[in-house]
């Protein structure tokens, strides 16, 4: 059964993402090591038939040729929700139109279908949140705390790889506990 995974802020080719001025410094010695690790982690997490929703900032400060060479190595059907650094990323051969926000429905083995609002940016409110729909975002590189219904799916938050809804639900539960003062 194919799965849907979510990721944001890969910043392929962006050497400055490794600098000390970032909220959480990425633990790589060079941008080449960074990019190779993210490709390997992506392909370890994503099966060829899976769908990956990338919530923006695919690449930055690299040539289109380099970004495309990386893109072509990534498993799965890939869709982009545009981020603020996607001038080049938006020109990759995504499996659907590049959008600013998206509403997806993820079928679960139980038969339940989970609605999810996707954006590069965090929202305080989103469509259908009062019906239990979730919100996933990027952009903040782990610096913005999530809630019981929304969280940052950037690579800085999840081991430098795309994540499944089950993994996200664990994080949402942790967010809820933290909000309630539960260690």
CSV table of C-alpha atoms in Angstrom, one decimal:
chain,number,residue,atom,x,y,z
A,1,UNK,CA,0.0,0.0,0.0
A,2,UNK,CA,1.4,3.4,-0.9
A,3,UNK,CA,1.8,6.0,1.8
A,4,UNK,CA,1.8,9.8,2.0
A,5,UNK,CA,4.8,11.4,3.6
A,6,UNK,CA,5.6,15.0,4.5
A,7,UNK,CA,8.8,17.1,4.6
A,8,UNK,CA,9.9,20.7,4.4
A,9,UNK,CA,13.0,22.8,4.2
A,10,UNK,CA,15.5,20.4,2.6
A,11,UNK,CA,17.4,23.5,1.3
A,12,UNK,CA,19.4,21.3,-1.1
A,13,UNK,CA,22.6,23.2,-2.3
A,14,UNK,CA,22.2,26.0,0.4
A,15,UNK,CA,25.6,26.2,2.1
A,16,UNK,CA,24.4,28.9,4.5
A,17,UNK,CA,21.9,26.5,6.0
A,18,UNK,CA,25.0,25.0,7.8
A,19,UNK,CA,26.0,28.2,9.5
A,20,UNK,CA,25.8,29.0,13.2
A,21,UNK,CA,23.3,31.7,12.6
A,22,UNK,CA,20.6,29.2,12.0
A,23,UNK,CA,18.3,28.4,15.0
A,24,UNK,CA,19.5,24.7,15.0
A,25,UNK,CA,22.8,24.2,13.2
A,26,UNK,CA,22.6,21.2,10.8
A,27,UNK,CA,25.3,18.6,11.7
A,28,UNK,CA,27.1,18.3,8.4
A,29,UNK,CA,30.7,19.4,7.5
A,30,UNK,CA,29.8,20.5,4.0
A,31,UNK,CA,26.8,21.1,1.8
A,32,UNK,CA,27.7,18.1,-0.3
A,33,UNK,CA,27.6,15.9,2.8
A,34,UNK,CA,24.3,17.5,3.8
A,35,UNK,CA,22.7,16.9,0.4
A,36,UNK,CA,23.9,13.3,0.2
A,37,UNK,CA,22.7,12.5,3.7
A,38,UNK,CA,19.2,14.0,2.9
A,39,UNK,CA,19.0,12.1,-0.3
A,40,UNK,CA,19.9,8.8,1.4
A,41,UNK,CA,17.5,9.5,4.3
A,42,UNK,CA,14.7,10.4,1.9
A,43,UNK,CA,15.2,7.2,-0.1
A,44,UNK,CA,15.4,5.1,3.0
A,45,UNK,CA,12.0,6.5,4.2
A,46,UNK,CA,10.2,6.8,0.9
A,47,UNK,CA,9.2,3.8,-1.3
A,48,UNK,CA,9.0,4.3,-5.1
A,49,UNK,CA,5.1,4.2,-5.0
A,50,UNK,CA,4.8,6.6,-2.0
A,51,UNK,CA,3.6,10.2,-2.3
A,52,UNK,CA,5.7,13.0,-0.7
A,53,UNK,CA,4.3,16.4,0.0
A,54,UNK,CA,7.3,18.9,0.2
A,55,UNK,CA,6.2,22.0,2.1
A,56,UNK,CA,8.6,24.4,0.6
A,57,UNK,CA,12.3,25.4,0.3
A,58,UNK,CA,13.4,22.4,-1.7
A,59,UNK,CA,16.6,24.1,-2.8
A,60,UNK,CA,18.3,27.4,-2.5
A,61,UNK,CA,21.5,29.1,-3.7
A,62,UNK,CA,22.4,26.3,-6.2
A,63,UNK,CA,22.0,26.0,-9.9
A,64,UNK,CA,18.9,24.6,-11.5
A,65,UNK,CA,21.0,21.7,-12.9
A,66,UNK,CA,22.2,20.7,-9.4
A,67,UNK,CA,18.7,20.9,-8.0
A,68,UNK,CA,17.3,18.8,-10.8
A,69,UNK,CA,20.1,16.2,-10.4
A,70,UNK,CA,19.2,15.8,-6.7
A,71,UNK,CA,15.4,15.8,-7.5
A,72,UNK,CA,15.8,13.0,-10.0
A,73,UNK,CA,17.4,10.8,-7.3
A,74,UNK,CA,14.5,11.1,-4.9
A,75,UNK,CA,11.9,8.2,-4.5
A,76,UNK,CA,8.2,8.7,-4.7
A,77,UNK,CA,5.6,10.9,-6.4
A,78,UNK,CA,6.6,14.4,-5.4
A,79,UNK,CA,4.4,17.5,-4.9
A,80,UNK,CA,5.4,21.0,-3.9
A,81,UNK,CA,3.7,23.5,-1.6
A,82,UNK,CA,5.8,26.6,-2.5
A,83,UNK,CA,8.1,28.1,0.1
A,84,UNK,CA,9.8,31.4,0.2
A,85,UNK,CA,13.0,29.9,-1.4
A,86,UNK,CA,11.5,28.0,-4.3
A,87,UNK,CA,12.4,30.1,-7.3
A,88,UNK,CA,14.4,27.1,-8.6
A,89,UNK,CA,12.6,24.4,-6.7
A,90,UNK,CA,9.3,25.3,-8.4
A,91,UNK,CA,10.8,24.5,-11.8
A,92,UNK,CA,11.5,20.9,-10.9
A,93,UNK,CA,9.3,18.3,-12.7
A,94,UNK,CA,6.8,17.8,-9.8
A,95,UNK,CA,4.0,15.3,-10.2
A,96,UNK,CA,1.4,18.0,-10.0
A,97,UNK,CA,1.0,21.8,-10.1
A,98,UNK,CA,3.1,23.8,-7.6
A,99,UNK,CA,0.6,25.3,-5.1
A,100,UNK,CA,0.7,27.8,-2.2
A,101,UNK,CA,-1.4,25.7,0.1
A,102,UNK,CA,-3.0,22.3,-0.2
A,103,UNK,CA,-5.8,20.3,1.5
A,104,UNK,CA,-5.1,16.5,1.4
A,105,UNK,CA,-6.9,13.5,2.7
A,106,UNK,CA,-4.9,10.6,3.9
A,107,UNK,CA,-6.7,7.2,4.1
A,108,UNK,CA,-5.7,5.1,7.1
A,109,UNK,CA,-5.8,1.3,7.5
A,110,UNK,CA,-8.7,1.7,9.9
A,111,UNK,CA,-10.8,3.2,7.1
A,112,UNK,CA,-10.7,6.7,8.7
A,113,UNK,CA,-9.6,9.5,6.3
A,114,UNK,CA,-7.5,12.3,7.9
A,115,UNK,CA,-7.8,15.7,6.4
A,116,UNK,CA,-4.6,17.8,6.5
A,117,UNK,CA,-4.0,21.5,5.6
A,118,UNK,CA,-0.5,22.0,4.2
A,119,UNK,CA,1.4,25.3,4.0
A,120,UNK,CA,5.0,26.4,4.1
A,121,UNK,CA,3.9,28.8,6.9
A,122,UNK,CA,2.4,28.0,10.2
A,123,UNK,CA,-1.2,29.0,10.7
A,124,UNK,CA,-3.0,29.7,14.0
A,125,UNK,CA,-6.3,28.6,12.3
A,126,UNK,CA,-7.0,26.6,9.2
A,127,UNK,CA,-10.0,25.3,7.3
A,128,UNK,CA,-11.8,22.4,9.1
A,129,UNK,CA,-9.6,22.5,12.2
A,130,UNK,CA,-12.8,22.3,14.2
A,131,UNK,CA,-13.5,19.0,12.5
A,132,UNK,CA,-10.2,17.4,13.6
A,133,UNK,CA,-8.2,18.2,10.6
A,134,UNK,CA,-4.5,18.7,11.1
A,135,UNK,CA,-2.1,21.4,9.9
A,136,UNK,CA,1.5,20.7,8.8
A,137,UNK,CA,4.0,23.5,8.0
A,138,UNK,CA,7.7,24.2,7.6
A,139,UNK,CA,9.7,27.5,7.4
A,140,UNK,CA,10.4,27.8,11.1
A,141,UNK,CA,13.2,25.2,11.2
A,142,UNK,CA,12.0,23.8,14.5
A,143,UNK,CA,11.9,27.2,16.3
A,144,UNK,CA,8.1,27.4,16.5
A,145,UNK,CA,6.5,25.0,18.9
A,146,UNK,CA,3.7,22.9,17.5
A,147,UNK,CA,0.3,22.2,19.0
A,148,UNK,CA,-1.9,19.1,19.5
A,149,UNK,CA,-3.1,19.6,15.9
A,150,UNK,CA,-0.2,21.3,14.0
A,151,UNK,CA,3.5,20.8,13.7
A,152,UNK,CA,6.6,21.6,11.7
A,153,UNK,CA,7.6,18.8,9.4
A,154,UNK,CA,10.9,20.4,8.4
A,155,UNK,CA,13.9,18.1,8.2
A,156,UNK,CA,15.4,19.9,11.2
A,157,UNK,CA,12.5,18.4,13.3
A,158,UNK,CA,12.4,14.8,12.0
A,159,UNK,CA,15.9,13.4,11.5
A,160,UNK,CA,16.5,15.0,8.1
A,161,UNK,CA,13.9,12.9,6.2
A,162,UNK,CA,10.2,12.8,5.2
A,163,UNK,CA,7.8,11.4,7.8
A,164,UNK,CA,4.5,9.5,7.9
A,165,UNK,CA,1.3,10.5,9.5
A,166,UNK,CA,1.9,7.9,12.3
A,167,UNK,CA,5.2,9.6,13.1
A,168,UNK,CA,3.5,13.0,13.0
A,169,UNK,CA,0.8,11.8,15.4
A,170,UNK,CA,3.5,10.9,17.9
A,171,UNK,CA,4.9,14.4,17.7
A,172,UNK,CA,1.4,15.9,18.0
A,173,UNK,CA,0.8,13.9,21.2
A,174,UNK,CA,4.2,15.2,22.5
A,175,UNK,CA,3.1,18.8,21.6
A,176,UNK,CA,-0.1,18.3,23.6
A,177,UNK,CA,1.7,16.9,26.6
A,178,UNK,CA,4.1,19.8,26.6
A,179,UNK,CA,1.3,22.3,26.3
A,180,UNK,CA,-0.3,20.7,29.4
A,181,UNK,CA,2.9,20.7,31.4
A,182,UNK,CA,3.3,16.9,31.2
A,183,UNK,CA,7.0,15.9,31.0
